[in-house]
mmCIF file of C-alpha atoms in Angstrom:
data_model
loop_
_atom_site.group_PDB
_atom_site.id
_atom_site.type_symbol
_atom_site.label_atom_id
_atom_site.label_comp_id
_atom_site.label_asym_id
_atom_site.label_seq_id
_atom_site.Cartn_x
_atom_site.Cartn_y
_atom_site.Cartn_z
ATOM 1 C CA MET S 1 0.000 0.000 0.000
ATOM 2 C CA ASN S 2 2.829 2.394 0.794
ATOM 3 C CA ALA S 3 4.141 2.073 -2.746
ATOM 4 C CA LEU S 4 0.824 3.410 -4.017
ATOM 5 C CA CYS S 5 0.712 6.298 -1.559
ATOM 6 C CA THR S 6 4.219 7.562 -2.299
ATOM 7 C CA ALA S 7 3.293 8.060 -5.971
ATOM 8 C CA LEU S 8 0.336 10.326 -5.184
ATOM 9 C CA PRO S 9 -0.024 13.756 -3.539
ATOM 10 C CA GLU S 10 -0.749 13.790 0.176
ATOM 11 C CA GLN S 11 -4.107 15.477 -0.471
ATOM 12 C CA LEU S 12 -6.696 14.353 -3.027
ATOM 13 C CA ARG S 13 -10.325 15.206 -3.736
ATOM 14 C CA LEU S 14 -12.489 12.529 -5.350
ATOM 15 C CA LEU S 15 -16.115 12.651 -6.475
ATOM 16 C CA LEU S 16 -17.967 9.310 -6.485
ATOM 17 C CA VAL S 17 -21.173 9.267 -8.552
ATOM 18 C CA ASP S 18 -23.439 6.246 -8.038
ATOM 19 C CA ASP S 19 -27.075 5.808 -7.013
ATOM 20 C CA HIS S 20 -26.355 2.901 -4.633
ATOM 21 C CA ARG S 21 -25.560 4.453 -1.255
ATOM 22 C CA ILE S 22 -24.278 1.245 0.347
ATOM 23 C CA PHE S 23 -21.882 0.764 -2.563
ATOM 24 C CA LEU S 24 -20.664 4.356 -2.151
ATOM 25 C CA ASP S 25 -19.954 3.707 1.543
ATOM 26 C CA GLY S 26 -17.932 0.602 0.697
ATOM 27 C CA LEU S 27 -16.114 2.390 -2.114
ATOM 28 C CA SER S 28 -15.164 5.257 0.186
ATOM 29 C CA LEU S 29 -13.701 2.803 2.693
ATOM 30 C CA ALA S 30 -11.786 0.940 -0.025
ATOM 31 C CA LEU S 31 -10.256 4.183 -1.331
ATOM 32 C CA ALA S 32 -9.375 5.619 2.101
ATOM 33 C CA PRO S 33 -5.750 4.283 2.114
ATOM 34 C CA LEU S 34 -4.902 6.109 -1.157
ATOM 35 C CA CYS S 35 -3.327 9.096 0.601
ATOM 36 C CA PRO S 36 -3.123 10.657 4.081
ATOM 37 C CA ASP S 37 -5.552 13.529 3.355
ATOM 38 C CA LEU S 38 -8.297 12.120 1.134
ATOM 39 C CA HIS S 39 -11.520 14.094 0.699
ATOM 40 C CA ILE S 40 -14.388 12.133 -0.844
ATOM 41 C CA SER S 41 -17.646 13.681 -2.016
ATOM 42 C CA THR S 42 -20.546 11.545 -3.175
ATOM 43 C CA ALA S 43 -23.454 12.142 -5.554
ATOM 44 C CA HIS S 44 -26.413 9.870 -6.167
ATOM 45 C CA ASN S 45 -27.459 11.339 -9.517
ATOM 46 C CA ALA S 46 -26.269 13.564 -12.362
ATOM 47 C CA ALA S 47 -27.839 16.741 -10.961
ATOM 48 C CA THR S 48 -26.049 16.385 -7.616
ATOM 49 C CA ALA S 49 -22.773 15.560 -9.372
ATOM 50 C CA GLU S 50 -22.996 18.743 -11.446
ATOM 51 C CA ALA S 51 -23.759 20.778 -8.316
ATOM 52 C CA CYS S 52 -20.648 19.317 -6.651
ATOM 53 C CA LEU S 53 -18.548 20.213 -9.701
ATOM 54 C CA ARG S 54 -19.710 23.823 -9.553
ATOM 55 C CA GLN S 55 -18.619 24.105 -5.924
ATOM 56 C CA THR S 56 -15.389 22.077 -5.752
ATOM 57 C CA ALA S 57 -12.378 21.199 -7.899
ATOM 58 C CA PHE S 58 -11.759 17.445 -7.918
ATOM 59 C CA ASP S 59 -8.702 15.399 -8.873
ATOM 60 C CA LEU S 60 -10.828 12.518 -10.212
ATOM 61 C CA ILE S 61 -14.463 11.559 -10.747
ATOM 62 C CA LEU S 62 -15.562 7.917 -10.539
ATOM 63 C CA LEU S 63 -18.800 7.728 -12.518
ATOM 64 C CA ASP S 64 -21.365 4.923 -12.757
ATOM 65 C CA LEU S 65 -22.824 4.092 -16.174
ATOM 66 C CA ASN S 66 -26.408 3.911 -14.892
ATOM 67 C CA LEU S 67 -27.773 6.945 -13.062
ATOM 68 C CA PRO S 68 -31.465 7.554 -12.309
ATOM 69 C CA ASP S 69 -31.703 10.899 -14.118
ATOM 70 C CA MET S 70 -29.202 10.504 -16.985
ATOM 71 C CA PRO S 71 -26.995 7.789 -18.511
ATOM 72 C CA GLY S 72 -23.435 8.121 -17.239
ATOM 73 C CA LEU S 73 -21.967 8.326 -20.757
ATOM 74 C CA ASP S 74 -24.345 11.155 -21.679
ATOM 75 C CA LEU S 75 -23.240 13.048 -18.571
ATOM 76 C CA LEU S 76 -19.582 12.434 -19.398
ATOM 77 C CA GLN S 77 -20.080 13.685 -22.964
ATOM 78 C CA ARG S 78 -21.815 16.808 -21.661
ATOM 79 C CA TRP S 79 -18.877 17.524 -19.371
ATOM 80 C CA GLN S 80 -16.517 17.070 -22.306
ATOM 81 C CA GLN S 81 -18.539 19.537 -24.383
ATOM 82 C CA GLN S 82 -18.552 22.032 -21.502
ATOM 83 C CA GLY S 83 -14.769 21.835 -21.291
ATOM 84 C CA HIS S 84 -14.476 20.269 -17.828
ATOM 85 C CA LEU S 85 -10.887 19.118 -17.351
ATOM 86 C CA THR S 86 -11.438 16.830 -14.333
ATOM 87 C CA PRO S 87 -10.372 13.263 -15.215
ATOM 88 C CA VAL S 88 -13.225 10.757 -15.219
ATOM 89 C CA ALA S 89 -13.095 6.978 -14.848
ATOM 90 C CA ILE S 90 -16.154 4.789 -15.312
ATOM 91 C CA LEU S 91 -16.918 2.409 -12.465
ATOM 92 C CA SER S 92 -19.509 -0.090 -13.620
ATOM 93 C CA ALA S 93 -21.085 -3.452 -12.844
ATOM 94 C CA SER S 94 -20.767 -4.203 -16.562
ATOM 95 C CA ASP S 95 -17.756 -6.173 -17.773
ATOM 96 C CA SER S 96 -18.703 -5.736 -21.437
ATOM 97 C CA PRO S 97 -15.777 -4.798 -23.704
ATOM 98 C CA LEU S 98 -18.251 -2.796 -25.797
ATOM 99 C CA ASP S 99 -19.274 -0.705 -22.772
ATOM 100 C CA ALA S 100 -15.594 -0.126 -21.974
ATOM 101 C CA GLN S 101 -14.930 0.860 -25.574
ATOM 102 C CA ALA S 102 -17.864 3.295 -25.537
ATOM 103 C CA ALA S 103 -16.669 4.828 -22.254
ATOM 104 C CA LEU S 104 -13.154 5.447 -23.557
ATOM 105 C CA HIS S 105 -14.590 6.795 -26.814
ATOM 106 C CA ALA S 106 -16.709 9.243 -24.787
ATOM 107 C CA GLY S 107 -13.612 10.586 -23.021
ATOM 108 C CA ALA S 108 -13.201 8.451 -19.901
ATOM 109 C CA LEU S 109 -9.631 7.710 -18.827
ATOM 110 C CA GLY S 110 -10.484 4.286 -17.528
ATOM 111 C CA PHE S 111 -13.134 1.614 -17.127
ATOM 112 C CA ILE S 112 -13.035 -0.109 -13.741
ATOM 113 C CA PRO S 113 -15.354 -3.064 -13.055
ATOM 114 C CA LYS S 114 -17.210 -2.972 -9.723
ATOM 115 C CA SER S 115 -16.134 -6.569 -9.236
ATOM 116 C CA ALA S 116 -12.542 -5.381 -8.634
ATOM 117 C CA ASP S 117 -11.221 -6.034 -5.136
ATOM 118 C CA GLY S 118 -9.812 -3.268 -2.947
ATOM 119 C CA ASP S 119 -6.212 -3.618 -4.099
ATOM 120 C CA ALA S 120 -7.158 -3.726 -7.779
ATOM 121 C CA LEU S 121 -9.467 -0.739 -7.344
ATOM 122 C CA ARG S 122 -6.807 1.377 -5.623
ATOM 123 C CA ALA S 123 -4.206 0.387 -8.212
ATOM 124 C CA ALA S 124 -6.549 1.352 -11.072
ATOM 125 C CA VAL S 125 -7.492 4.688 -9.471
ATOM 126 C CA THR S 126 -3.816 5.441 -8.805
ATOM 127 C CA ARG S 127 -2.909 4.794 -12.444
ATOM 128 C CA VAL S 128 -5.640 7.148 -13.649
ATOM 129 C CA LEU S 129 -4.598 9.836 -11.148
ATOM 130 C CA LEU S 130 -1.043 9.539 -12.464
ATOM 131 C CA GLY S 131 -2.265 10.177 -16.014
ATOM 132 C CA GLU S 132 -2.560 6.674 -17.450
ATOM 133 C CA VAL S 133 -5.476 5.540 -19.586
ATOM 134 C CA LEU S 134 -6.832 2.157 -18.513
ATOM 135 C CA PRO S 135 -7.886 -0.035 -21.441
ATOM 136 C CA GLY S 136 -10.709 -1.806 -19.558
ATOM 137 C CA PRO S 137 -11.721 -5.399 -20.385
ATOM 138 C CA ALA S 138 -10.023 -6.986 -23.375
ATOM 139 C CA ALA S 139 -11.511 -5.513 -26.503
ATOM 140 C CA ALA S 140 -13.786 -7.862 -28.327
ATOM 141 C CA ARG S 141 -14.114 -8.042 -32.071
ATOM 142 C CA LEU S 142 -17.059 -5.956 -33.210
ATOM 143 C CA PRO S 143 -20.057 -8.189 -33.955
ATOM 144 C CA LEU S 144 -20.040 -6.822 -37.505
ATOM 145 C CA THR S 145 -18.471 -8.044 -40.717
ATOM 146 C CA PRO S 146 -15.854 -5.813 -42.375
ATOM 147 C CA ARG S 147 -18.464 -4.989 -45.039
ATOM 148 C CA GLN S 148 -21.007 -3.939 -42.414
ATOM 149 C CA GLN S 149 -18.381 -1.753 -40.760
ATOM 150 C CA GLN S 150 -17.721 -0.067 -44.123
ATOM 151 C CA ILE S 151 -21.434 0.579 -44.633
ATOM 152 C CA LEU S 152 -21.779 1.911 -41.084
ATOM 153 C CA ARG S 153 -18.933 4.397 -41.639
ATOM 154 C CA LEU S 154 -20.463 5.620 -44.923
ATOM 155 C CA LEU S 155 -23.849 5.849 -43.233
ATOM 156 C CA ALA S 156 -22.267 8.060 -40.572
ATOM 157 C CA GLU S 157 -20.964 10.328 -43.338
ATOM 158 C CA GLY S 158 -24.546 10.870 -44.432
ATOM 159 C CA LEU S 159 -24.396 8.984 -47.737
ATOM 160 C CA PRO S 160 -27.696 7.672 -49.130
ATOM 161 C CA ASN S 161 -28.024 4.026 -50.172
ATOM 162 C CA LYS S 162 -27.392 4.830 -53.834
ATOM 163 C CA LEU S 163 -24.034 6.467 -53.114
ATOM 164 C CA ILE S 164 -23.049 3.751 -50.622
ATOM 165 C CA SER S 165 -23.775 1.093 -53.248
ATOM 166 C CA ARG S 166 -21.714 3.014 -55.808
ATOM 167 C CA GLU S 167 -18.838 3.535 -53.343
ATOM 168 C CA LEU S 168 -18.689 -0.177 -52.469
ATOM 169 C CA SER S 169 -19.671 -1.527 -55.906
ATOM 170 C CA LEU S 170 -22.674 -3.329 -54.434
ATOM 171 C CA SER S 171 -26.338 -3.344 -55.413
ATOM 172 C CA GLU S 172 -28.778 -1.199 -53.466
ATOM 173 C CA ASP S 173 -30.628 -4.345 -52.420
ATOM 174 C CA THR S 174 -27.417 -5.685 -50.865
ATOM 175 C CA ILE S 175 -26.936 -2.403 -49.004
ATOM 176 C CA LYS S 176 -30.514 -2.611 -47.695
ATOM 177 C CA THR S 177 -29.906 -6.163 -46.488
ATOM 178 C CA HIS S 178 -26.788 -5.093 -44.588
ATOM 179 C CA LEU S 179 -28.635 -2.109 -43.116
ATOM 180 C CA LYS S 180 -31.419 -4.369 -41.903
ATOM 181 C CA THR S 181 -28.832 -6.506 -40.116
ATOM 182 C CA LEU S 182 -27.244 -3.400 -38.578
ATOM 183 C CA TYR S 183 -30.630 -2.167 -37.359
ATOM 184 C CA GLN S 184 -31.322 -5.536 -35.738
ATOM 185 C CA GLU S 185 -27.873 -5.664 -34.126
ATOM 186 C CA LEU S 186 -28.313 -2.170 -32.647
ATOM 187 C CA ASP S 187 -32.053 -2.508 -31.976
ATOM 188 C CA VAL S 188 -32.934 0.642 -33.950
ATOM 189 C CA HIS S 189 -35.289 1.549 -36.786
ATOM 190 C CA THR S 190 -33.758 4.605 -38.464
ATOM 191 C CA ARG S 191 -30.454 5.604 -40.045
ATOM 192 C CA THR S 192 -29.964 8.416 -37.537
ATOM 193 C CA ALA S 193 -30.539 6.127 -34.558
ATOM 194 C CA CYS S 194 -28.219 3.533 -36.073
ATOM 195 C CA VAL S 195 -25.353 6.028 -36.262
ATOM 196 C CA GLN S 196 -26.113 7.452 -32.819
ATOM 197 C CA VAL S 197 -26.135 4.082 -31.045
ATOM 198 C CA ALA S 198 -23.034 2.930 -32.934
ATOM 199 C CA ARG S 199 -21.210 6.048 -31.709
ATOM 200 C CA GLN S 200 -22.390 5.451 -28.131
ATOM 201 C CA ARG S 201 -20.913 1.945 -28.315
ATOM 202 C CA GLY S 202 -17.626 3.272 -29.664
ATOM 203 C CA TRP S 203 -18.052 1.579 -33.064
ATOM 204 C CA LEU S 204 -17.466 4.853 -34.916
#
């Protein structure tokens, strides 16, 4: 434990954002040995987290993916757009490589599973505080064929089916078949939603 503490400042301010109060209590206890003067603030929803940010400068935010008033990734993206410079790591019950990929794509510096034990949690938080980017769970191959990935990228550029078919030398019917598969994979019904969800998952 001492090896971790010597690498960090003696004083740190962390913001923990999660709607499970018992989990927050346990997390605070697990993080207590990080440094001699550790100040931990907690928020149970996005609104409270934003209020905390307006009042205090934090060294790191640990953010849950699922909040009652806003998805964690949406909140993270809003902070990015507002120019907040506080590092953010996602702390989630999910161990999905796709969720980790989406979190890093949205600007998180790390993806830490809630299943991590105390030592692993402190080590991960220390690495993020020292400026490292944690890769999260091993990246899985996208559940798309190379052709579907090409079509998805062209779709994101706003090309209609006719131009996509011309670009890839495929018939429009073939493009429609691939799009149908993409819609089913992403559980969407429109081109706009397809692109939006693909971006949220870090596929674009």
